[in-house]
CSV table of C-alpha atoms and ligand atoms in Angstrom, one decimal:
chain,number,residue,atom,x,y,z
A,243,MET,CA,61.3,94.5,200.2
A,244,THR,CA,62.8,90.9,199.1
A,245,ASP,CA,66.3,90.4,197.3
A,246,THR,CA,65.7,89.1,193.9
A,247,ILE,CA,67.5,87.6,191.3
A,248,THR,CA,67.1,87.7,187.7
A,249,ILE,CA,67.0,84.0,186.1
A,250,ASP,CA,66.4,84.7,182.5
A,251,ASP,CA,63.6,87.0,182.3
A,252,HIS,CA,62.3,86.1,185.4
A,253,GLN,CA,62.8,88.2,188.9
A,254,VAL,CA,63.2,85.9,191.8
A,255,PRO,CA,63.1,86.6,195.2
A,256,PHE,CA,65.0,84.4,197.7
A,257,GLU,CA,65.5,84.1,201.5
A,258,ALA,CA,68.9,84.4,202.8
A,259,GLY,CA,70.7,81.0,202.7
A,260,GLN,CA,68.9,80.0,199.8
A,261,THR,CA,71.0,78.5,196.4
A,262,ILE,CA,69.8,79.4,193.1
A,263,MET,CA,68.2,76.1,192.7
A,264,GLU,CA,66.1,76.6,195.6
A,265,ALA,CA,65.0,80.0,194.5
A,266,ALA,CA,64.6,78.6,191.2
A,267,ARG,CA,61.7,76.2,192.4
A,268,ALA,CA,60.0,77.8,195.0
A,269,ALA,CA,59.7,80.3,191.9
A,270,GLY,CA,58.2,77.2,189.8
A,271,LEU,CA,61.3,77.4,187.4
A,272,TYR,CA,63.0,74.2,186.1
A,273,ILE,CA,67.0,74.2,186.1
A,274,GLU,CA,68.0,70.7,184.7
A,275,HIS,CA,69.7,68.5,187.7
A,276,LEU,CA,70.8,65.1,188.6
A,277,CYS,CA,72.8,64.8,191.8
A,278,TYR,CA,70.4,67.2,193.6
A,279,ASN,CA,67.6,66.3,195.8
A,280,PRO,CA,65.8,68.9,198.0
A,281,ALA,CA,65.9,66.0,200.7
A,282,TYR,CA,69.7,66.5,200.6
A,283,GLN,CA,72.4,68.6,200.7
A,284,PRO,CA,74.0,69.3,197.4
A,285,HIS,CA,76.7,67.7,196.0
A,286,GLY,CA,77.7,69.7,192.9
A,287,SER,CA,78.9,66.9,191.2
A,288,CYS,CA,77.3,66.2,187.8
A,289,LYS,CA,77.3,69.9,186.5
A,290,LEU,CA,73.6,69.7,184.9
A,291,CYS,CA,72.6,72.7,186.5
A,292,SER,CA,75.2,74.6,185.3
A,293,VAL,CA,74.5,78.2,185.0
A,294,LYS,CA,76.0,81.3,184.0
A,295,VAL,CA,75.9,83.9,186.9
A,296,ASP,CA,77.1,87.3,185.4
A,297,GLY,CA,78.9,85.3,182.8
A,298,VAL,CA,80.7,83.0,185.0
A,299,ILE,CA,79.3,79.0,185.2
A,300,GLN,CA,78.5,78.1,188.6
A,301,THR,CA,76.7,74.9,189.8
A,302,ALA,CA,73.1,76.4,190.5
A,303,CYS,CA,72.2,73.9,193.2
A,304,THR,CA,75.4,75.2,195.2
A,305,MET,CA,75.6,78.9,194.3
A,306,PRO,CA,74.2,81.0,196.9
A,307,ALA,CA,71.6,83.4,195.6
A,308,ILE,CA,73.3,87.2,196.3
A,309,ALA,CA,70.7,90.2,195.2
A,310,GLY,CA,71.2,91.2,191.9
A,311,GLN,CA,72.5,88.2,190.1
A,312,LYS,CA,72.1,88.1,186.4
A,313,VAL,CA,71.6,83.6,185.9
A,314,GLU,CA,71.9,82.8,182.5
A,315,SER,CA,70.1,79.3,182.6
A,316,ASP,CA,66.9,78.2,179.5
A,317,SER,CA,69.4,79.4,177.0
A,318,PRO,CA,70.6,77.8,174.0
A,319,GLU,CA,74.0,77.7,175.2
A,320,MET,CA,73.5,76.0,178.6
A,321,LYS,CA,71.4,74.0,177.1
A,322,SER,CA,73.5,72.5,174.9
A,323,ARG,CA,76.2,72.2,177.7
A,324,ARG,CA,73.8,70.1,179.6
A,325,LYS,CA,73.0,67.8,176.5
A,326,THR,CA,76.8,67.3,175.7
A,327,LEU,CA,77.4,66.3,179.8
A,328,VAL,CA,74.2,64.2,179.8
A,329,GLU,CA,75.9,62.9,176.5
A,330,MET,CA,79.3,61.9,178.5
A,331,ILE,CA,77.5,60.3,181.6
A,332,PHE,CA,75.6,57.7,179.1
A,333,ALA,CA,79.2,57.1,177.3
A,334,GLU,CA,81.1,56.6,180.8
A,335,GLY,CA,79.0,54.1,181.9
A,336,ASN,CA,77.0,50.8,180.2
A,337,HIS,CA,73.0,52.4,179.5
A,338,TYR,CA,71.2,49.7,177.6
A,339,CYS,CA,67.8,51.1,177.8
A,340,ALA,CA,66.2,48.6,176.1
A,341,PHE,CA,66.8,46.2,178.9
A,342,CYS,CA,66.9,48.2,182.0
A,343,ILE,CA,64.0,47.7,184.4
A,344,LYS,CA,64.6,51.4,185.4
A,345,SER,CA,63.6,52.8,181.5
A,346,GLY,CA,60.5,55.1,181.5
A,347,SER,CA,61.2,56.1,185.0
A,348,CYS,CA,65.0,56.9,184.8
A,349,ASP,CA,66.0,60.6,185.8
A,350,LEU,CA,69.0,60.6,183.2
A,351,GLN,CA,67.2,59.2,180.3
A,352,ALA,CA,64.2,61.8,181.0
A,353,LEU,CA,66.9,64.3,181.0
A,354,ALA,CA,68.4,62.7,177.7
A,355,TYR,CA,64.8,62.9,176.2
A,356,HIS,CA,64.3,66.8,177.5
A,357,LEU,CA,67.4,67.9,176.1
A,358,ASP,CA,67.2,66.2,172.8
A,359,MET,CA,69.5,64.0,173.3
A,360,HIS,CA,68.9,61.3,169.9
A,361,GLU,CA,72.9,59.9,170.1
A,362,ASN,CA,76.4,60.6,171.4
A,363,SER,CA,78.7,62.6,170.0
A,364,PHE,CA,81.2,60.6,172.6
A,365,ASN,CA,82.8,57.4,172.0
A,366,HIS,CA,81.7,54.7,174.5
A,367,ARG,CA,83.7,53.7,177.0
A,368,TYR,CA,82.1,50.4,178.0
A,369,PRO,CA,83.7,50.4,181.1
A,370,VAL,CA,83.7,46.6,183.1
A,371,ARG,CA,81.7,46.8,186.1
A,372,VAL,CA,80.7,43.6,188.2
A,373,ILE,CA,77.4,43.4,189.3
A,374,ASP,CA,76.7,43.1,193.2
A,375,ALA,CA,73.5,40.7,193.3
A,376,SER,CA,74.6,39.7,196.8
A,377,HIS,CA,71.5,41.2,198.8
A,378,PRO,CA,68.4,39.5,198.9
A,379,ASP,CA,66.0,42.3,198.1
A,380,LEU,CA,68.1,45.0,196.4
A,381,ILE,CA,70.6,44.7,193.1
A,382,LEU,CA,73.4,47.2,192.9
A,383,ASP,CA,74.4,47.5,189.1
A,384,HIS,CA,77.3,49.5,188.8
A,385,ASP,CA,77.2,49.7,184.9
A,386,ARG,CA,74.3,52.0,185.4
A,387,CYS,CA,75.9,54.4,188.4
A,388,ILE,CA,76.6,57.8,187.6
A,389,PHE,CA,78.8,59.0,190.9
A,390,CYS,CA,75.8,61.4,192.1
A,391,GLY,CA,76.3,60.4,195.7
A,392,LEU,CA,72.9,60.5,196.8
A,393,CYS,CA,72.9,57.1,198.0
A,394,ILE,CA,75.7,57.7,200.1
A,395,ARG,CA,74.0,61.1,201.1
A,396,ALA,CA,70.7,59.4,202.0
A,397,SER,CA,72.5,56.5,203.9
A,398,ARG,CA,74.6,59.0,206.1
A,399,ASP,CA,72.1,61.6,206.7
A,400,GLN,CA,68.8,59.9,207.0
A,401,ASP,CA,69.6,56.3,207.5
A,402,HIS,CA,72.6,56.8,209.6
A,403,LYS,CA,74.3,54.2,208.2
A,404,ASN,CA,76.7,55.3,206.1
A,405,VAL,CA,76.5,51.9,203.6
A,406,PHE,CA,78.1,53.6,201.0
A,407,THR,CA,81.3,55.9,199.3
A,408,MET,CA,83.1,56.8,196.1
A,409,ALA,CA,86.1,55.1,195.8
A,410,GLY,CA,89.4,55.9,193.4
A,411,ARG,CA,89.6,58.6,191.8
A,412,GLY,CA,88.8,59.6,187.9
A,413,LYS,CA,88.0,57.3,185.4
A,414,ALA,CA,88.9,54.4,188.2
A,415,THR,CA,85.7,56.4,190.6
A,416,ARG,CA,83.4,53.5,191.6
A,417,LEU,CA,80.9,53.3,194.1
A,418,ALA,CA,82.0,51.0,197.4
A,419,VAL,CA,80.1,49.4,200.0
A,420,ASN,CA,81.2,49.9,203.5
A,421,SER,CA,81.2,45.8,204.7
A,422,GLU,CA,83.6,43.2,205.5
A,423,THR,CA,83.5,41.8,202.0
A,424,GLY,CA,82.3,45.0,199.9
A,425,LYS,CA,79.6,43.3,199.1
A,426,LEU,CA,75.7,44.9,199.4
A,427,GLY,CA,74.9,41.6,200.9
A,428,ASP,CA,76.8,41.9,204.0
A,429,SER,CA,76.4,45.6,205.0
A,430,THR,CA,73.4,47.3,206.9
A,431,ILE,CA,71.4,48.3,204.6
A,432,ALA,CA,67.7,47.1,204.4
A,433,ALA,CA,65.3,47.1,201.7
A,434,ASP,CA,63.1,50.2,203.2
A,435,ASP,CA,66.2,52.2,203.8
A,436,ALA,CA,66.1,55.9,201.8
A,437,ALA,CA,68.9,54.8,200.4
A,438,ALA,CA,67.6,52.1,198.7
A,439,HIS,CA,64.9,54.2,196.9
A,440,VAL,CA,66.9,57.5,196.2
A,441,CYS,CA,69.0,56.2,193.2
A,442,PRO,CA,68.0,58.6,190.0
A,443,VAL,CA,68.7,55.9,188.0
A,444,GLY,CA,69.0,51.9,187.9
A,445,ALA,CA,71.8,51.3,189.8
A,446,ILE,CA,70.3,50.7,193.0
A,447,MET,CA,66.9,48.7,192.4
A,448,PRO,CA,64.7,46.5,194.3
A,449,ARG,CA,64.3,43.1,193.5
A,450,ARG,CA,60.9,41.7,192.5
A,451,GLY,CA,58.4,44.1,191.0
A,452,ALA,CA,60.5,44.0,187.5
A,453,TYR,CA,58.3,45.0,184.9
A,454,SER,CA,55.2,45.2,186.8
A,455,THR,CA,54.4,48.6,185.3
A,456,PRO,CA,54.5,48.0,181.4
A,457,ILE,CA,56.6,50.4,179.3
A,458,GLY,CA,54.6,53.1,178.1
A,459,GLU,CA,52.7,53.5,181.8
A,460,ARG,CA,56.2,54.3,183.8
A,461,TYR,CA,56.8,57.5,185.1
A,462,PHE,CA,58.3,59.6,182.5
A,463,ASP,CA,56.3,58.3,180.0
A,464,ALA,CA,53.1,60.8,180.6
A,465,ARG,CA,55.1,63.8,180.4
A,466,GLY,CA,58.7,65.5,180.8
A,467,ILE,CA,60.9,65.5,183.7
A,468,ASP,CA,60.7,69.0,183.5
A,469,GLU,CA,56.8,69.2,184.3
A,470,ILE,CA,57.0,66.5,187.0
A,471,ASP,CA,59.8,68.5,189.0
A,472,ASN,CA,57.7,71.2,189.0
A,473,ALA,CA,54.2,69.6,189.5
A,474,SER,CA,54.7,67.7,192.6
A,475,GLY,CA,58.6,68.2,193.5
A,476,LYS,CA,58.9,64.5,192.7
A,477,LEU,CA,62.3,62.9,193.8
B,765,MET,CA,53.8,68.5,172.3
B,766,ARG,CA,57.6,69.2,171.7
B,767,SER,CA,59.5,67.9,168.4
B,768,THR,CA,62.8,68.3,167.7
B,769,THR,CA,64.5,68.8,164.5
B,770,PRO,CA,67.7,67.3,164.0
B,771,GLN,CA,70.9,69.4,162.6
B,772,GLY,CA,70.8,67.2,159.6
B,773,ASN,CA,70.7,68.0,155.6
B,774,CYS,CA,67.5,66.4,153.8
B,775,ASP,CA,68.1,69.0,150.9
B,776,VAL,CA,70.8,67.7,150.0
B,777,ILE,CA,68.5,65.3,148.4
B,778,GLN,CA,67.6,67.1,144.9
B,779,ARG,CA,64.7,65.3,142.5
B,780,GLU,CA,63.7,65.7,139.2
B,781,PRO,CA,60.0,65.6,138.6
B,782,GLY,CA,59.1,61.7,139.0
B,783,GLN,CA,62.4,60.9,139.9
B,784,LYS,CA,62.3,58.5,142.8
B,785,ILE,CA,64.5,58.6,146.0
B,786,ARG,CA,66.7,55.5,146.1
B,787,ILE,CA,66.8,54.2,149.7
B,788,ALA,CA,68.9,51.1,150.9
B,789,SER,CA,69.2,49.5,154.0
B,790,CYS,CA,71.8,46.7,156.1
B,791,SER,CA,71.4,45.1,158.9
B,792,LEU,CA,74.9,44.8,160.6
B,793,ALA,CA,74.8,43.5,164.0
B,794,GLY,CA,71.2,43.2,164.6
B,795,CYS,CA,68.0,41.4,165.2
B,796,PHE,CA,65.9,42.8,162.3
B,797,GLY,CA,63.6,44.3,164.8
B,798,CYS,CA,64.4,47.5,163.2
B,799,HIS,CA,63.3,46.4,159.8
B,800,MET,CA,60.2,45.2,161.0
B,801,SER,CA,59.4,48.4,162.6
B,802,MET,CA,60.6,50.0,159.3
B,803,LEU,CA,57.6,47.5,157.7
B,804,ASP,CA,55.1,48.8,160.5
B,805,ILE,CA,54.7,51.9,158.7
B,806,ASP,CA,51.0,50.3,157.5
B,807,GLU,CA,49.3,52.5,154.7
B,808,LEU,CA,52.1,54.9,154.3
B,809,VAL,CA,53.7,52.0,151.9
B,810,VAL,CA,51.2,52.8,149.3
B,811,GLU,CA,52.4,56.8,149.0
B,812,VAL,CA,56.0,55.5,149.7
B,813,VAL,CA,56.2,53.1,146.5
B,814,HIS,CA,55.5,56.5,144.2
B,815,HIS,CA,58.7,57.9,145.6
B,816,LEU,CA,60.8,56.0,147.0
B,817,GLU,CA,63.1,53.4,145.1
B,818,TYR,CA,64.4,50.4,147.6
B,819,CYS,CA,67.2,49.4,145.6
B,820,ARG,CA,69.1,47.0,148.2
B,821,GLY,CA,68.5,45.2,151.2
B,822,PRO,CA,68.4,42.3,153.0
B,823,LEU,CA,64.8,41.9,151.9
B,824,ASN,CA,65.9,41.7,148.1
B,825,ASP,CA,69.6,40.2,148.7
B,826,VAL,CA,70.8,43.2,146.0
B,827,ARG,CA,74.6,43.5,146.7
B,828,GLU,CA,75.5,46.4,144.4
B,829,LEU,CA,75.4,50.0,145.9
B,830,ARG,CA,75.3,52.7,143.7
B,831,ASP,CA,74.0,56.3,143.8
B,832,VAL,CA,71.7,55.9,146.5
B,833,ASP,CA,70.2,58.8,148.2
B,834,VAL,CA,69.6,57.1,152.0
B,835,GLY,CA,71.2,54.8,153.7
B,836,VAL,CA,69.1,52.9,156.5
B,837,VAL,CA,71.6,51.1,158.8
B,838,GLU,CA,70.9,49.1,161.7
B,839,GLY,CA,72.8,46.7,164.0
B,840,ALA,CA,76.4,47.6,165.4
B,841,LEU,CA,79.7,46.5,164.3
B,842,CYS,CA,80.5,43.3,165.3
B,843,ASN,CA,83.0,41.9,162.6
B,844,GLU,CA,85.1,42.9,159.6
B,845,ASP,CA,82.2,42.7,157.3
B,846,ASN,CA,80.2,44.9,158.9
B,847,VAL,CA,82.7,47.4,159.0
B,848,LYS,CA,83.0,46.8,155.2
B,849,VAL,CA,79.5,47.2,154.5
B,850,LEU,CA,79.0,50.2,156.9
B,851,GLU,CA,82.1,51.8,154.7
B,852,GLN,CA,80.3,50.9,151.2
B,853,PHE,CA,77.4,52.5,152.6
B,854,ARG,CA,78.6,55.7,153.5
B,855,ALA,CA,81.0,56.0,150.6
B,856,ASN,CA,77.7,55.6,148.4
B,857,CYS,CA,74.7,57.1,150.1
B,858,ASP,CA,73.9,61.2,150.5
B,859,LEU,CA,72.6,60.6,153.4
B,860,LEU,CA,73.1,57.7,156.1
B,861,VAL,CA,70.8,57.1,159.1
B,862,ALA,CA,71.3,55.2,162.2
B,863,VAL,CA,68.5,53.4,163.4
B,864,GLY,CA,67.9,51.6,166.5
B,865,ALA,CA,70.1,51.1,170.0
B,866,CYS,CA,72.7,49.0,168.4
B,867,ALA,CA,73.9,51.0,165.6
B,868,ILE,CA,73.6,54.3,168.1
B,869,ASN,CA,75.4,52.9,171.4
B,870,GLY,CA,76.1,49.3,170.5
B,871,GLY,CA,72.9,47.8,172.2
B,872,LEU,CA,72.2,44.3,173.1
B,873,PRO,CA,75.9,43.2,170.8
B,874,ALA,CA,77.4,45.6,172.9
B,875,MET,CA,76.5,43.8,175.9
B,876,ARG,CA,80.0,40.7,174.8
B,877,ASN,CA,82.1,44.1,176.0
B,878,HIS,CA,81.8,43.1,179.0
B,879,PHE,CA,84.0,39.8,178.3
B,880,GLY,CA,87.2,39.4,176.6
B,881,LEU,CA,86.6,37.9,172.9
B,882,THR,CA,88.1,35.1,173.9
B,883,ALA,CA,85.6,34.3,176.5
B,884,CYS,CA,83.0,34.8,174.8
B,885,LEU,CA,84.0,32.1,171.6
B,886,LYS,CA,85.3,29.7,174.6
B,887,GLU,CA,81.5,29.9,176.3
B,888,ALA,CA,79.6,29.9,173.2
B,889,TYR,CA,81.9,27.1,171.3
B,890,LEU,CA,83.5,24.9,173.7
B,891,ASP,CA,82.1,25.2,177.3
B,892,ALA,CA,78.9,26.1,177.1
B,893,GLU,CA,76.0,23.1,177.9
B,894,GLY,CA,74.8,21.3,175.0
B,895,VAL,CA,77.5,22.1,172.7
B,896,VAL,CA,78.5,18.7,170.8
B,897,ASN,CA,82.1,19.2,168.5
B,898,PRO,CA,83.5,22.1,170.2
B,899,GLU,CA,85.5,24.0,168.2
B,900,ILE,CA,86.2,27.5,167.6
B,901,PRO,CA,85.1,28.1,163.7
B,902,ARG,CA,87.7,29.7,162.3
B,903,ASP,CA,87.1,29.3,158.3
B,904,ALA,CA,88.9,31.8,156.1
B,905,GLU,CA,85.5,32.4,155.0
B,906,LEU,CA,83.9,33.8,158.3
B,907,PRO,CA,84.5,37.5,158.7
B,908,ARG,CA,86.8,38.3,161.8
B,909,LEU,CA,85.3,39.5,165.3
B,910,LEU,CA,86.1,43.0,166.7
B,911,ASN,CA,87.6,42.9,169.7
B,912,ARG,CA,85.1,45.3,170.6
B,913,VAL,CA,81.5,45.8,169.3
B,914,ARG,CA,81.0,49.4,168.3
B,915,PRO,CA,78.3,52.1,167.2
B,916,ILE,CA,78.4,53.0,163.8
B,917,GLN,CA,79.2,56.6,164.2
B,918,GLU,CA,82.2,56.1,165.9
B,919,VAL,CA,83.5,55.1,162.4
B,920,VAL,CA,81.8,56.6,160.3
B,921,LYS,CA,79.4,60.3,159.8
B,922,VAL,CA,75.9,59.9,160.2
B,923,ASP,CA,73.2,62.0,159.5
B,924,TYR,CA,70.4,60.8,161.5
B,925,PHE,CA,69.8,58.9,164.3
B,926,LEU,CA,66.1,57.2,165.1
B,927,PRO,CA,66.5,55.7,168.7
B,928,GLY,CA,65.2,53.2,170.0
B,929,CYS,CA,64.8,49.2,170.1
B,930,PRO,CA,63.5,49.0,167.9
B,931,PRO,CA,62.6,52.8,166.9
B,932,PRO,CA,58.7,53.3,166.7
B,933,ALA,CA,57.3,53.2,163.2
B,934,ALA,CA,56.0,56.6,163.6
B,935,ALA,CA,59.7,57.6,163.7
B,936,PHE,CA,60.5,55.6,159.9
B,937,THR,CA,57.2,57.7,159.1
B,938,GLU,CA,58.0,61.1,159.6
B,939,LEU,CA,61.6,60.2,158.1
B,940,PHE,CA,59.8,59.2,154.7
B,941,THR,CA,57.2,61.5,155.0
B,942,ALA,CA,59.8,64.2,155.5
B,943,LEU,CA,62.1,62.5,152.6
B,944,ILE,CA,58.9,62.8,149.9
B,945,GLU,CA,58.3,66.3,151.1
B,946,GLY,CA,62.1,68.1,150.6
B,947,ARG,CA,62.0,69.0,154.5
B,948,GLU,CA,63.8,68.2,157.7
B,949,PRO,CA,62.2,65.5,159.7
B,950,ALA,CA,60.9,66.5,163.4
B,951,PHE,CA,60.5,63.6,165.4
B,952,ASP,CA,58.0,64.4,168.3
B,953,GLU,CA,59.2,63.2,171.7
B,954,ASP,CA,56.9,60.0,171.3
B,955,MET,CA,59.2,59.2,168.5
B,956,VAL,CA,62.2,59.5,170.4
B,957,ARG,CA,62.5,56.8,172.8
B,958,PHE,CA,65.2,54.7,174.1
B,959,ASP,CA,63.5,51.3,174.9
C,2084,SF4,S1,69.7,53.7,184.1
C,2084,SF4,FE1,68.3,54.9,183.0
C,2084,SF4,S2,70.2,55.8,181.5
C,2084,SF4,FE2,70.5,53.9,182.7
C,2084,SF4,S3,69.9,52.3,181.0
C,2084,SF4,FE3,68.6,52.7,182.6
C,2084,SF4,S4,67.0,53.7,182.0
C,2084,SF4,FE4,68.8,53.9,180.8
C,2085,SF4,S1,73.9,54.0,193.1
C,2085,SF4,FE1,72.9,55.3,192.1
C,2085,SF4,S2,72.5,56.9,193.8
C,2085,SF4,FE2,74.5,55.8,194.3
C,2085,SF4,S3,75.6,57.0,193.3
C,2085,SF4,FE3,75.5,55.4,192.2
C,2085,SF4,S4,73.7,56.3,190.5
C,2085,SF4,FE4,73.8,58.0,192.6
C,2086,SF4,S1,68.1,48.2,168.1
C,2086,SF4,FE1,66.9,46.8,168.9
C,2086,SF4,S2,65.0,46.0,167.1
C,2086,SF4,FE2,67.0,47.1,166.4
C,2086,SF4,S3,68.3,45.9,165.8
C,2086,SF4,FE3,69.2,46.0,167.7
C,2086,SF4,S4,68.1,45.3,169.0
C,2086,SF4,FE4,66.8,44.9,167.2
C,2087,FES,S1,72.6,69.4,190.0
C,2087,FES,FE1,74.0,70.6,190.1
C,2087,FES,S2,75.9,69.8,190.2
C,2087,FES,FE2,74.3,68.4,190.0
């Protein structure tokens, strides 16, 4: 007999060691997420995957599945909490989708659509961050960085280069580059590294090729983030 | 297709039979692209003129604003005059609709928030290539600039938001149709685009 947890109305089996997120995905259930990527260790930082586990809010990407858990995910309350988080992420950085080359294939934007965000109830911070255009093949636009740490994990665990790290605290948190000058161009990152392609938003972008796919024909233009995630394990 | 109904209150607009809904619009710090999209409602215009009365806006240059049912605001807040116009709209419109990225998150004009106001003025009027008679304009007639560009809902309450740069004409069509039919607008997925 396999152990199960309950996610909303679904009985979901799991294997020992799986998280709630992993069990849900294996069962074809979508739980919103941003800093989670099945290829890497969970980070538990964006809180988008918050669910109620036996009444207590936990992050599904880090919470181990334990037999008998009752998980509330697809409820108006959890959806509205996730929408609030997405609003906060937008307000915290500088996200001008209308002139972002990632528009239409951006996880954050797709989540905003998916969670029916039409506006922002938080005041925008408009932080002043400086773009790093020192690399010949990549652009690092800090304005759009959401501190998901995926580039850090990809560079450390897959590329074995440790190009990125998080520096500072609180609202002074910033993504830092391990190089003499702190510039991407002086680091060891290469255009075909995993870290160069893992960014879920438009913060680390390849040079050239911008607008080669017209708006309206991009990744999320045909369907929502929940469908793609379930259909193909995109990420 | 999934569609969303915002938490608005379209039903505050009560009409006597035959009475038209009064609409006003303005462009604050915006590029008129949103107004262009609003004009892009094609044949709905024919229907709209029977039900809506366009009483003030950049298209007719009327200044006065009284007893308006719906105010449509394009553009961000970039100077004192923008704030004054916005407050006048809020005070005189039953419903306020923010249209476009500029109104909702500052959009293109907010890109100047990256730089100090003085730096922007210096660049535009003193240092930029091709500037003749370098001088920062200071005429009393000119509205003073705000230190930072702001979206409108940071200053007044807004009832509906049509995101996009500009919002697609279909979003305006749905808004106007809902007003005419006296129901809440329901925006389909493809009417809610941030780009
Ligand atoms: S990174 Fe995504 S959310 Fe941010 S501006 Fe670009 S498309 Fe919009
Ligand atoms: S650059 Fe991209 S991948 Fe790296 S932390 Fe920022 S948002 Fe995440
Ligand atoms: S949202 Fe876009 S189209 Fe509308 S006024 Fe601003 S820049 Fe122009
Ligand atoms: S996806 Fe779980 S915390 Fe980010």
